[in-house]
Coordinates of C-alpha atoms in Angstrom, one line a residue:
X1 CA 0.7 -3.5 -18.8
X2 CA 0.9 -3.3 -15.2
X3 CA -0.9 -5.7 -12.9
X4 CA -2.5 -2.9 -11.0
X5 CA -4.5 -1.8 -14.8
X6 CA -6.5 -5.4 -14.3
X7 CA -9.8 -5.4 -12.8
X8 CA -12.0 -8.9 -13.0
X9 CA -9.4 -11.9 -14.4
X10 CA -11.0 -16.2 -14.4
X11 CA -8.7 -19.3 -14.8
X12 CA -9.8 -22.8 -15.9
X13 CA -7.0 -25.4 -17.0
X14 CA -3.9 -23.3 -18.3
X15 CA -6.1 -20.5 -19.8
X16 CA -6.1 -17.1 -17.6
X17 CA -8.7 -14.3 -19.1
X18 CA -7.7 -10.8 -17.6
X19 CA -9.7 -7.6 -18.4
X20 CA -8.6 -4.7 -18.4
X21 CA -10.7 -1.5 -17.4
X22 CA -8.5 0.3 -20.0
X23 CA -7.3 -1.4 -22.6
X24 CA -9.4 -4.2 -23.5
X25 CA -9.0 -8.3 -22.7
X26 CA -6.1 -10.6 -22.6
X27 CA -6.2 -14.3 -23.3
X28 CA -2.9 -15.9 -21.0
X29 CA -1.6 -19.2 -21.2
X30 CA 0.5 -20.7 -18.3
X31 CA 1.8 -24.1 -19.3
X32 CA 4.6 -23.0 -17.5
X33 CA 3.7 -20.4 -14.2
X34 CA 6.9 -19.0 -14.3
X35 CA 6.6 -17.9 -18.3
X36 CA 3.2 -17.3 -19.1
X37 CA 2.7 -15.3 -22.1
X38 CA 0.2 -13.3 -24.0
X39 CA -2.0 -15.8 -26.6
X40 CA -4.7 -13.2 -27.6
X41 CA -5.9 -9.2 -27.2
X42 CA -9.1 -8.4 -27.9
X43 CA -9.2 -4.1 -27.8
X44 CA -12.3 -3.1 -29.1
X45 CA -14.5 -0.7 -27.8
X46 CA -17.2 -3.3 -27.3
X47 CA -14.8 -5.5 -24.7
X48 CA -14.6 -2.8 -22.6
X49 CA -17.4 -3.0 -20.6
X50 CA -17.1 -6.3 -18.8
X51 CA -17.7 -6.9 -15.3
X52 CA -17.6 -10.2 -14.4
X53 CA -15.7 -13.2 -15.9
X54 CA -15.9 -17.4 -15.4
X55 CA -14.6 -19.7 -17.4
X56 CA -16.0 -23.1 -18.0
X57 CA -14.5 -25.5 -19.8
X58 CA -13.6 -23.9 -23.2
X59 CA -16.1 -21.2 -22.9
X60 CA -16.1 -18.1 -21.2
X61 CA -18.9 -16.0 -19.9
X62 CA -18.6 -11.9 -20.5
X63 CA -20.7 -10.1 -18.1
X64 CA -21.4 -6.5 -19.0
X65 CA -24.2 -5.4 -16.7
X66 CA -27.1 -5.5 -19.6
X67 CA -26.0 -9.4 -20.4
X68 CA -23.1 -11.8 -21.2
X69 CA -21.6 -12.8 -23.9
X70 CA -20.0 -16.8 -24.4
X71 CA -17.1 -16.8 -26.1
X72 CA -15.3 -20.4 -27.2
X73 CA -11.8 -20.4 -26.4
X74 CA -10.9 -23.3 -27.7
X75 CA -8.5 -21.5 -30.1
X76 CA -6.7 -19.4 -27.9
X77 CA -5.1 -17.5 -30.2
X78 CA -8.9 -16.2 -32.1
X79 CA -11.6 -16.8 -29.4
X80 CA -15.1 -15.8 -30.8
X81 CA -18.6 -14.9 -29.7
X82 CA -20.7 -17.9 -30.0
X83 CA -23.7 -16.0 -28.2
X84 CA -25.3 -13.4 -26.4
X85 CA -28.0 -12.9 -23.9
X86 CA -28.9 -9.2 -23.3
X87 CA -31.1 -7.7 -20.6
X88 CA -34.9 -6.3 -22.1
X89 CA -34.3 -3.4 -19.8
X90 CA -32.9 -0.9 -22.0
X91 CA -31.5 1.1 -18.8
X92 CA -28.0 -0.7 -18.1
X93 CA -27.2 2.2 -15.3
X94 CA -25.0 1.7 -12.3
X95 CA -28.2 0.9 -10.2
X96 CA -29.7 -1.2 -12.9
X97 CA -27.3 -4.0 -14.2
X98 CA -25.7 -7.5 -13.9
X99 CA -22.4 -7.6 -11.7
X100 CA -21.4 -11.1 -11.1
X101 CA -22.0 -14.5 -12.8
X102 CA -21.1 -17.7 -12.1
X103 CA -22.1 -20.5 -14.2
X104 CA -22.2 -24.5 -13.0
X105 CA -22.9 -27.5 -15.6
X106 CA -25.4 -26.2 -17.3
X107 CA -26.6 -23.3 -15.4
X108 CA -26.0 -19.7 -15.2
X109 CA -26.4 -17.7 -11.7
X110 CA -26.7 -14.2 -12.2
X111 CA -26.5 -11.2 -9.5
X112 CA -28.5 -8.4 -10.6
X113 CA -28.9 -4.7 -9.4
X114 CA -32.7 -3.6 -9.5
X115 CA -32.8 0.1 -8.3
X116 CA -36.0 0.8 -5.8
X117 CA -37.1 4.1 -6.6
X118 CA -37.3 6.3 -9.9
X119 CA -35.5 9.1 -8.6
X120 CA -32.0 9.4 -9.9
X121 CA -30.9 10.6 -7.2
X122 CA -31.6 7.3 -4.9
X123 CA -29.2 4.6 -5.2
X124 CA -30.4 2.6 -3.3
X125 CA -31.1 -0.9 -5.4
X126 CA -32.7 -4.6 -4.9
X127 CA -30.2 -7.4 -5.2
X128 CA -31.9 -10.2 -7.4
X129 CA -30.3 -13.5 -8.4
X130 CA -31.0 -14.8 -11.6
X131 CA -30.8 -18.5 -12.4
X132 CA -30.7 -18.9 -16.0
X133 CA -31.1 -22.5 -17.8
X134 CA -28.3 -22.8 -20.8
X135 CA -28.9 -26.3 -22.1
X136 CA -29.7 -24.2 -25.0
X137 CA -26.4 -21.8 -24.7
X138 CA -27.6 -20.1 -27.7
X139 CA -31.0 -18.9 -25.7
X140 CA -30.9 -18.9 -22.1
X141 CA -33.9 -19.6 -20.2
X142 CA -34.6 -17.9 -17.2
X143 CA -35.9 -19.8 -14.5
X144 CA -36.2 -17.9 -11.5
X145 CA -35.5 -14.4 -10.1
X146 CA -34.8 -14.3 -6.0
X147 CA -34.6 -11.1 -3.8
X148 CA -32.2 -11.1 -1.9
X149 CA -32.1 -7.7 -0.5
X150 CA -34.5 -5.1 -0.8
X151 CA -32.3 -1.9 0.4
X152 CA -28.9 -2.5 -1.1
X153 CA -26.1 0.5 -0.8
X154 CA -23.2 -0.9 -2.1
X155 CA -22.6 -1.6 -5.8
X156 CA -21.9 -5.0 -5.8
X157 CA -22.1 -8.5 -4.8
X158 CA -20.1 -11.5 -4.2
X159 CA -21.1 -14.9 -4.6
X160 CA -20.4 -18.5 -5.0
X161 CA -21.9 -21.4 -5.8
X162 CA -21.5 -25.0 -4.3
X163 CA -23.8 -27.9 -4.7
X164 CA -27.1 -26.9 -3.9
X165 CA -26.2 -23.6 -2.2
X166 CA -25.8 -19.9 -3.0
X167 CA -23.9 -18.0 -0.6
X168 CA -24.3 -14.6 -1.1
X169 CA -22.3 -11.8 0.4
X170 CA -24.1 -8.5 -0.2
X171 CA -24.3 -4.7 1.2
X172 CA -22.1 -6.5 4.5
X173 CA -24.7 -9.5 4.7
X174 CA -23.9 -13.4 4.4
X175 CA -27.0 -15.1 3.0
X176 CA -27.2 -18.8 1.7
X177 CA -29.9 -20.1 -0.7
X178 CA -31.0 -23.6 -1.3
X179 CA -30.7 -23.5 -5.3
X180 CA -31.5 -27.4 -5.6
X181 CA -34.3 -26.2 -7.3
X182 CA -33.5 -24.1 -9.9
X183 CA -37.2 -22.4 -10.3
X184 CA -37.6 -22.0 -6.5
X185 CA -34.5 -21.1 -4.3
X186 CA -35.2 -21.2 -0.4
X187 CA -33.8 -19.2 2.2
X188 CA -31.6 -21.4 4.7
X189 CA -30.0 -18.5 6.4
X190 CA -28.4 -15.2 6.9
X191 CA -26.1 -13.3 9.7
X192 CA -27.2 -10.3 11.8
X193 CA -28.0 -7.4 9.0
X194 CA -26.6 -4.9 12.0
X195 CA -23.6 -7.5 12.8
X196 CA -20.1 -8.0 11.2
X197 CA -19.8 -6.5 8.1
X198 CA -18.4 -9.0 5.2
X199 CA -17.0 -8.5 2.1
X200 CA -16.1 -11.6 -0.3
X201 CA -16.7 -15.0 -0.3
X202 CA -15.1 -18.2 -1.0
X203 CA -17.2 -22.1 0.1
X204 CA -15.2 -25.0 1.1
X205 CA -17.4 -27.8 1.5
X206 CA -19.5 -26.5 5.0
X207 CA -16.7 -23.5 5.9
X208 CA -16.9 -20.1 4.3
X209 CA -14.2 -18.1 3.9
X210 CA -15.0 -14.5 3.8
X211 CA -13.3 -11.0 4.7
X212 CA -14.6 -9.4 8.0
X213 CA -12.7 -5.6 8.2
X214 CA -9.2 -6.3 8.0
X215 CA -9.5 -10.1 9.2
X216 CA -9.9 -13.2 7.0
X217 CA -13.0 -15.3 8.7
X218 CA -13.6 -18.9 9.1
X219 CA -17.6 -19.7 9.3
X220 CA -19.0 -22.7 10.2
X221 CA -22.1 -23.2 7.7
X222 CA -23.3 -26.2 8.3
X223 CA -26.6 -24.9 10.1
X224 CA -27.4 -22.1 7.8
X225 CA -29.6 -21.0 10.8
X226 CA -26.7 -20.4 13.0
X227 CA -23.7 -18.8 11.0
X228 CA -20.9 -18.6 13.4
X229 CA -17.1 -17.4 13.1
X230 CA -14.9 -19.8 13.8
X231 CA -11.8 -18.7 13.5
X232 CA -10.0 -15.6 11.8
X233 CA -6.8 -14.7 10.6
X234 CA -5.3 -11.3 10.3
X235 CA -3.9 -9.8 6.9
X236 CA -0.9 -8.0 6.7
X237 CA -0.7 -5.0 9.4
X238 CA -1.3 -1.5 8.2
X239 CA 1.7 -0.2 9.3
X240 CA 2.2 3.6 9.0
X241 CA 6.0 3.7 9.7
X242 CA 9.7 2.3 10.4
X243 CA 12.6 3.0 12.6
X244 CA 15.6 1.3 13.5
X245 CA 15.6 1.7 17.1
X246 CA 19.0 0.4 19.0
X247 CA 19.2 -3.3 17.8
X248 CA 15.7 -4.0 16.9
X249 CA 13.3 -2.6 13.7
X250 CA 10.6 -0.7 15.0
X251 CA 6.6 -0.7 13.6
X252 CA 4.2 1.6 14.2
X253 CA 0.8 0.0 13.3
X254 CA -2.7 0.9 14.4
X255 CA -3.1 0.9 18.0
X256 CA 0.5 -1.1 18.2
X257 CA 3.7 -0.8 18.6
X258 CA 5.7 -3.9 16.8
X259 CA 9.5 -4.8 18.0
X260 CA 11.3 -6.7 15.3
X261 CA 14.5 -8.6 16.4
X262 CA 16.6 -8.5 12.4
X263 CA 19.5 -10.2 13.7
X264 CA 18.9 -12.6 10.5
X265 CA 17.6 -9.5 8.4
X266 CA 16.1 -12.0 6.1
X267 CA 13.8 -13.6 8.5
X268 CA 12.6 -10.8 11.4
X269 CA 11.4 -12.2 14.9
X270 CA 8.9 -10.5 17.2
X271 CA 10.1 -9.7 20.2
X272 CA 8.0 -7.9 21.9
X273 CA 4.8 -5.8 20.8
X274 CA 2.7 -3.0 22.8
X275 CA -1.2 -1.8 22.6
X276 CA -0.9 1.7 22.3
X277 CA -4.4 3.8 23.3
X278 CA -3.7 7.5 22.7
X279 CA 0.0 7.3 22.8
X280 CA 1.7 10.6 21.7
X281 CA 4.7 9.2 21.5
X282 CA 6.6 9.5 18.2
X283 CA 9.0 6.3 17.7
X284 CA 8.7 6.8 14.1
X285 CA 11.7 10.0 14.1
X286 CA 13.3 9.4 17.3
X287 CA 17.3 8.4 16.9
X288 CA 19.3 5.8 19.4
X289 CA 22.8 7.1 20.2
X290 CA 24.5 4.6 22.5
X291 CA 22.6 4.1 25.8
X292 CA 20.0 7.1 25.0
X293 CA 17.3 8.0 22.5
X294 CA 16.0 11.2 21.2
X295 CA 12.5 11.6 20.7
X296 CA 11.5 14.6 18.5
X297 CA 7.6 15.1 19.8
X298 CA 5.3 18.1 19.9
X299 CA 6.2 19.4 23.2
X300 CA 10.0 19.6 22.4
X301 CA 12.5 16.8 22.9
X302 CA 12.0 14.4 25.1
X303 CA 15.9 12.4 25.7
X304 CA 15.3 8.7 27.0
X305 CA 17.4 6.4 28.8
X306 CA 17.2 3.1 26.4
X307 CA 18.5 0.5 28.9
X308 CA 15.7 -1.4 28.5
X309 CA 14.3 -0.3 25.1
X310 CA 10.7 -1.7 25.4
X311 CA 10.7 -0.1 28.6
X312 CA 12.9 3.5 28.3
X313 CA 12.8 6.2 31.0
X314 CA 12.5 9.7 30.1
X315 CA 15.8 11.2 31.7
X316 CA 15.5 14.8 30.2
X317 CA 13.8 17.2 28.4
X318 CA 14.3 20.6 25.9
X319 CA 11.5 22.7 24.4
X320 CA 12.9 25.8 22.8
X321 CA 10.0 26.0 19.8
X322 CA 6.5 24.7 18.8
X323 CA 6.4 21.8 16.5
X324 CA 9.9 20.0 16.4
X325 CA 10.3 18.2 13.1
X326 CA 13.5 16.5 13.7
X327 CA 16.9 15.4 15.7
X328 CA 20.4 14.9 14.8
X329 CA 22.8 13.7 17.2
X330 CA 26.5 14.3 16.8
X331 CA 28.7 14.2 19.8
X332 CA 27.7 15.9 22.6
X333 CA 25.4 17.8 20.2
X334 CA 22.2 17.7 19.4
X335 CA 20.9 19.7 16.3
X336 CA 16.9 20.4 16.4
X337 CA 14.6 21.6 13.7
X338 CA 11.2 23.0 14.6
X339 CA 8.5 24.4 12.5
X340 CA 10.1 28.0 12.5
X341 CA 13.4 27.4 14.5
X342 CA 16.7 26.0 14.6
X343 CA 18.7 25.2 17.9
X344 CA 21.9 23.1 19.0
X345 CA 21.7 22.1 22.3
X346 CA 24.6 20.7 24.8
X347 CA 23.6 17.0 25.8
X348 CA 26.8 16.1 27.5
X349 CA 24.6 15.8 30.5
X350 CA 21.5 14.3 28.8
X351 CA 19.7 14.7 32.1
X352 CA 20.3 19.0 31.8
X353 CA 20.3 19.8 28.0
X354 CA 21.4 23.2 27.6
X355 CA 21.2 25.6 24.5
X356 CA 24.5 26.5 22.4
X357 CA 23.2 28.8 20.1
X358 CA 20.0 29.2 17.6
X359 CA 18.7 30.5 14.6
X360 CA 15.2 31.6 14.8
X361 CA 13.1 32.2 11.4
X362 CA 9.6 32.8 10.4
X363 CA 8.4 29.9 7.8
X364 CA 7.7 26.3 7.3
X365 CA 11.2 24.1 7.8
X366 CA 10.5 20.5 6.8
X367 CA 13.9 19.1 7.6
X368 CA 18.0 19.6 6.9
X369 CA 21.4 18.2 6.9
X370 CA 24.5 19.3 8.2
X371 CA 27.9 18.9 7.0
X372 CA 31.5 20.3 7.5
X373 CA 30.4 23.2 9.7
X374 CA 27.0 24.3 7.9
X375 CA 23.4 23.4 7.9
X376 CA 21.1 24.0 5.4
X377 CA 17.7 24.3 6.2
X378 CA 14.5 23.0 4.0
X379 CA 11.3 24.5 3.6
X380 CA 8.2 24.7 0.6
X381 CA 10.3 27.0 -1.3
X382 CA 14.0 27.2 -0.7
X383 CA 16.9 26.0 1.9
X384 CA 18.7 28.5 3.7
X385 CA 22.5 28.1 4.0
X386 CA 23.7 28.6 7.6
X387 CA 27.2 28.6 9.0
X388 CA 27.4 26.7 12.4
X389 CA 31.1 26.7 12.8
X390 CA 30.5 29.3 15.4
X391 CA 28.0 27.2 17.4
X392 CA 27.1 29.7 19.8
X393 CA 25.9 32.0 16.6
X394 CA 24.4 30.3 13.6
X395 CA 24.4 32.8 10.8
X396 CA 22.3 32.7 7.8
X397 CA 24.9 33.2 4.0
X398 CA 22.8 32.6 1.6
X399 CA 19.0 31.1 0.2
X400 CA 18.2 29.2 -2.4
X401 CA 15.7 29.7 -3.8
X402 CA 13.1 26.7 -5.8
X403 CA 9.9 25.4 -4.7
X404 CA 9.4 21.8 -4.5
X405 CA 9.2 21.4 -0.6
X406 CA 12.8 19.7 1.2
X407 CA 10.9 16.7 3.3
X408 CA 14.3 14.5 2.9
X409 CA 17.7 16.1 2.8
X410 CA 21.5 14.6 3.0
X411 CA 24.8 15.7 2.2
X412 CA 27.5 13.3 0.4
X413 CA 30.8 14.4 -1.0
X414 CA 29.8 18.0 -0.9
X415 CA 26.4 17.1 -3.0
X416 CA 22.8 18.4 -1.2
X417 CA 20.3 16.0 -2.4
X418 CA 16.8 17.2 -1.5
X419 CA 14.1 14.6 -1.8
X420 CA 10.6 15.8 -1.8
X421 CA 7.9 16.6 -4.5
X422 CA 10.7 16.6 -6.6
X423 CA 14.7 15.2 -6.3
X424 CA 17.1 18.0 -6.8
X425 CA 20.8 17.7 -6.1
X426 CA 23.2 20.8 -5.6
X427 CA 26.6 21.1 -6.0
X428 CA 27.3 22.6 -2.2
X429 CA 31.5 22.1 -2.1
X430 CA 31.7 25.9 -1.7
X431 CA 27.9 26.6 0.3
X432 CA 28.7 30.2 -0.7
X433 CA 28.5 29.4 -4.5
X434 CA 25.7 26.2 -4.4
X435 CA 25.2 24.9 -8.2
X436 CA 22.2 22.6 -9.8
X437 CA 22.9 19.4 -10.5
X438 CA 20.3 18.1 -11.1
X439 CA 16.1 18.0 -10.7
X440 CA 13.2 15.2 -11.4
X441 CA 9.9 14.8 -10.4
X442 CA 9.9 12.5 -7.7
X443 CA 6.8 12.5 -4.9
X444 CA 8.5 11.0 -2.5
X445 CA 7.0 9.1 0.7
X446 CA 10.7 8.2 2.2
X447 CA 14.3 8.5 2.0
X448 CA 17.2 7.2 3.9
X449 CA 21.2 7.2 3.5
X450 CA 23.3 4.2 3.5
X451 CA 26.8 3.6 3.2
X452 CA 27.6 6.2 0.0
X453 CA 24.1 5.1 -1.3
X454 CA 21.0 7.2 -1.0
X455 CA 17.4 5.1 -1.9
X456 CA 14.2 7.2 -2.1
X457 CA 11.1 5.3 -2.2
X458 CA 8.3 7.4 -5.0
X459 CA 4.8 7.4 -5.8
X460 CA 4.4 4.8 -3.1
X461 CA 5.8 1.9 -5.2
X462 CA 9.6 2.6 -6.9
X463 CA 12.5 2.7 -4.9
X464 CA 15.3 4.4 -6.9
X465 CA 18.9 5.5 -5.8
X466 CA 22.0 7.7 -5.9
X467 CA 25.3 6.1 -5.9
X468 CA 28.4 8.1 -4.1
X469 CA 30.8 4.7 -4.1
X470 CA 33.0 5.8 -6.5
X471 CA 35.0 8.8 -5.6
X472 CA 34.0 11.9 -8.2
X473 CA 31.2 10.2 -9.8
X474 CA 27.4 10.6 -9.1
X475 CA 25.4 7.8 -10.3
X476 CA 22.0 8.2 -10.6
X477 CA 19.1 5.2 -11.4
X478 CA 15.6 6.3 -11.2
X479 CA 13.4 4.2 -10.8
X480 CA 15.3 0.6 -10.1
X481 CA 13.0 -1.4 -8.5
X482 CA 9.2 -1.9 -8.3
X483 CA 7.4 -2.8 -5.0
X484 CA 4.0 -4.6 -4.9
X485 CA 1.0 -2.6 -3.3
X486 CA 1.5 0.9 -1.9
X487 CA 4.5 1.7 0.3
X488 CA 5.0 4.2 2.8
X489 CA 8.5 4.1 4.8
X490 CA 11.2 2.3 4.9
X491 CA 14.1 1.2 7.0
X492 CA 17.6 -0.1 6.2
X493 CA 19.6 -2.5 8.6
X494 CA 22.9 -3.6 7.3
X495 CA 22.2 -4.6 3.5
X496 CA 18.2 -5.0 3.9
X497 CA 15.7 -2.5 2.8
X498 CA 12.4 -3.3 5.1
X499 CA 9.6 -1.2 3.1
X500 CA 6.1 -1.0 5.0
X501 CA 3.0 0.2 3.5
X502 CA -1.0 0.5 4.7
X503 CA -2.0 -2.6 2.4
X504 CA 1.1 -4.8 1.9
X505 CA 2.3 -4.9 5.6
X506 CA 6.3 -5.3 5.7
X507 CA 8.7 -6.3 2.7
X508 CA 12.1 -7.1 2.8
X509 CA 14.3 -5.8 -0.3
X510 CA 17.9 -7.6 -0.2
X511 CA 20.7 -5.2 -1.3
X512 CA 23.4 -6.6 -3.2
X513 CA 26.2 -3.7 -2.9
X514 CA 29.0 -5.3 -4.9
X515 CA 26.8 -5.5 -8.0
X516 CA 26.5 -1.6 -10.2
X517 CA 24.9 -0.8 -11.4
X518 CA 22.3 -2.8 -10.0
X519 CA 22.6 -3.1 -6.3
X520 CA 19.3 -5.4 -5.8
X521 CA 19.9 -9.2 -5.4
X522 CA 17.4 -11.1 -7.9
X523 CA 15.5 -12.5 -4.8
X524 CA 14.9 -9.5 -3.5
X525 CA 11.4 -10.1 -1.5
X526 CA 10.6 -12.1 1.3
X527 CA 6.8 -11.8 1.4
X528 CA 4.5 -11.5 2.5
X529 CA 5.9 -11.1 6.3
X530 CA 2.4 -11.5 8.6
X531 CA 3.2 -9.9 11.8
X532 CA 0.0 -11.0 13.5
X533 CA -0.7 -14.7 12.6

């Protein structure tokens, strides 16, 4: 079962209850963190449904939107439904049910969705809270029902109870309730309805914890009347993408440009970081050769002098096409790849590119490789084999032909490895005569060649690779590794993988090259890396 299949999951002593939205629940004991194992499965259809789950003492509390079920769990291998408490409103739809439930001593609070109109079409809905008494578990007693909001548009709502208060978090809205009375909760206070939008909530005596956007918020509580933030913490940085830009990593996040210093690859430094507002520059593909850098970018290549490389100076420029995907640098020559175009260009004087030669073509290239005196161009649905060992005239020998798109392309020991919707490796030792090797499904976000390794990060969480270390063997190990969250690029300095994702900001994968075929050292994360503390 993978972690990503749980939805709602309570803990009380060594006891963890985990529901799954597919499969069922699962009772976990953890008298040892680092082995907990499996006590109890409960996969009926009728333990499908739950929404919410607290445990208290040796009972738990099943919410299922019409009601709750206790179950004792004193027996953690057979836990059993001691009672039940179920809604009279027969309709139990989204806009009609109970979401959350949290249950202290002997009484249950209960978030309930109460839709305002008839109309099907209009989910808008009432949050009510429901304070229950259970010093009879065996039939509840309701007590009270507050309004909280009249005009709710979101499905749920958060809450927790501490003391005498109820702090709700609902449609955006922090609200706290006196519950001291159980049959008459009071309003002490709420935040701007048009203000910061939260989501989640956690109470520390007077400070609530809650998440504001992408920022964990501190609020100060104490005077319900006046909520205020403060203090905040940011969570991991979306970032979109990773380069290794002369000695330092580079991140592109959201409106910033992060410098990494990976001298100690295990424990990156900010050096330096840069608000970007409109910036069109793309650091993401650009490659550092020496003293200069390459940037591919929509109006051609831009050639930079890196000096200072928080600072670089653009020394030269080349458009020859519309849309340039990609750069490589060898020599004094640069090899470009636009949208419907192919050039090498003379940078011996990087101040005065000049074209060599060119290979124009009608279609979609997505990127290539060169090796030995050809390049081999990728598009949607086939590469075309060109001969470059007359520079000045780049000649088109053969195409071929699948469809699976050709994103991420290397050449090792006369194999082409295409990584893209799907991995496929030819057998290109005599281009004129190319031979399958291989193909896999694959949906790959990013690939990048190390020393006689290829890794290919897929479905935004496996990172998988080829082996070229020993001399006339191809070994291939698909998938190897499994990454937390959803990952989007990576980058590899010496023997670190750093992977970066929109939700999981930066992990650091340590590569153990001497081991096969398992080239991953057993700690292989350092996480979570917070760029912005």
């Amino acid at each position: 079962m993978d972690v990503d299949d749980f939805n709602v999951y309570s803990a009380a002593g060594n006891l963890a209850l985990l529901e799954s939205r597919y499969s069922g629940l699962y009772l976990v004991k953890y008298n040892n963190p680092d082995f907990p194992f499996l006590t109890s499965y409960l996969a009926d259809r009728e333990w499908l449904r739950v929404l919410d789950i607290d445990m208290v003492g040796n009972q738990a509390y099943l919410l299922d939107g019409c009601g709750w079920r206790v179950v004792d769990i004193s027996t953690p291998s057979s836990p059993e439904v001691v009672s039940e408490y179920t809604t009279d409103n027969p309709d139990c739809s989204q806009d009609h049910r109970y979401t959350r439930i949290r249950v202290i001593d002997d009484t249950a609070y209960v978030i309930r969705l109460e839709p305002n109109h008839p109309n099907p079409y209009d989910h808008s809905s009432k949050t009510i809270l429901d304070i229950f008494d259970l010093s009879t578990p065996i039939t509840p007693t309701l007590l009270s029902s507050y309004q909280v909001l009249s005009n709710n548009a979101s499905e749920f709502a958060e809450f927790e109870v501490e003391g005498a208060r109820a702090t709700i978090v609902t449609d955006g809205q922090l609200i706290i309730l006196d519950v001291s009375d159980r049959e008459n909760p009071v309003l002490l206070g709420e935040t701007d309805p048009c203000g910061a939008w939260y989501s989640n909530i956690a109470v520390l005596g007077l400070h609530a914890f809650s998440l504001m956007g992408d920022e964990w918020s501190v609020l100060d509580v104490s005077e319900p009347t006046q909520i205020s933030v403060i203090g905040s913490y940011s969570f991991l940085p979306q970032f979109s993408c990773a380069n290794q830009l002369a000695n330092y990593l580079y991140l592109k996040a959201p409106g910033e440009d992060v410098y990494l210093d990976v001298t100690v690859p295990s424990d990156p430094q900010i050096v330096f970081q840069r608000t970007v507002i409109g910036n069109d520059e793309n650091w993401c593909d650009t490659v550092v050769d020496g003293s200069y850098g390459y940037m591919p970018n929509w109006d051609g290549l831009r050639i930079l002098d890196m000096s200072d490389p928080f600072f670089p100076v653009q020394v030269g420029h080349w458009s020859g096409g519309e849309y340039l995907n990609k750069v490589v640098i060898q020599g004094e020559s640069a090899y470009l790849l636009y949208r419907n175009l192919f050039e090498i260009l003379d940078i011996s004087d990087p101040a005065n590119p000049s074209l060599i030669g060119a290979y124009d073509e009608p279609g979609g290239y997505e990127g290539f490789a060169l090796d030995n005196g050809f390049a081999y161009l990728g598009e949607s649905n086939g590469v075309d084999f060109i001969d470059i060992r007359q520079p000045e005239t780049p000649t088109l020998i053969l195409r071929y032909q699948y469809i699976n798109g050709a994103t991420n392309m290397f050449v090792l020991d006369g194999y082409l490895v295409i990584s893209s919707d799907n991995m496929t490796i030819l057998n290109v030792r005599n281009p004129y005569q190319p031979t399958l090797v291989d193909q896999w499904t694959g949906d790959t976000q990013s690939a990048i060649q190390g020393d006689r390794l290829i890794y290919e990060l897929s479905w935004r969480k496996y990172i998988s690779y080829l082996d070229f270390r020993t001399p006339g063997w191809l070994v291939m190990e698909n998938p190897s590794i499994s990454i937390p969250g959803f990952s989007d690029d990576m980058a590899l300095v010496q023997d670190y993988l750093y992977v970066i994702g929109s939700d999981n900001g930066l992990q650091i994968v340590h590569l153990n090259l001497s081991q096969l075929p398992e080239p991953f050292a057993i700690n292989k994360f350092f996480m979570p890396f917070v760029a912005f503390p």
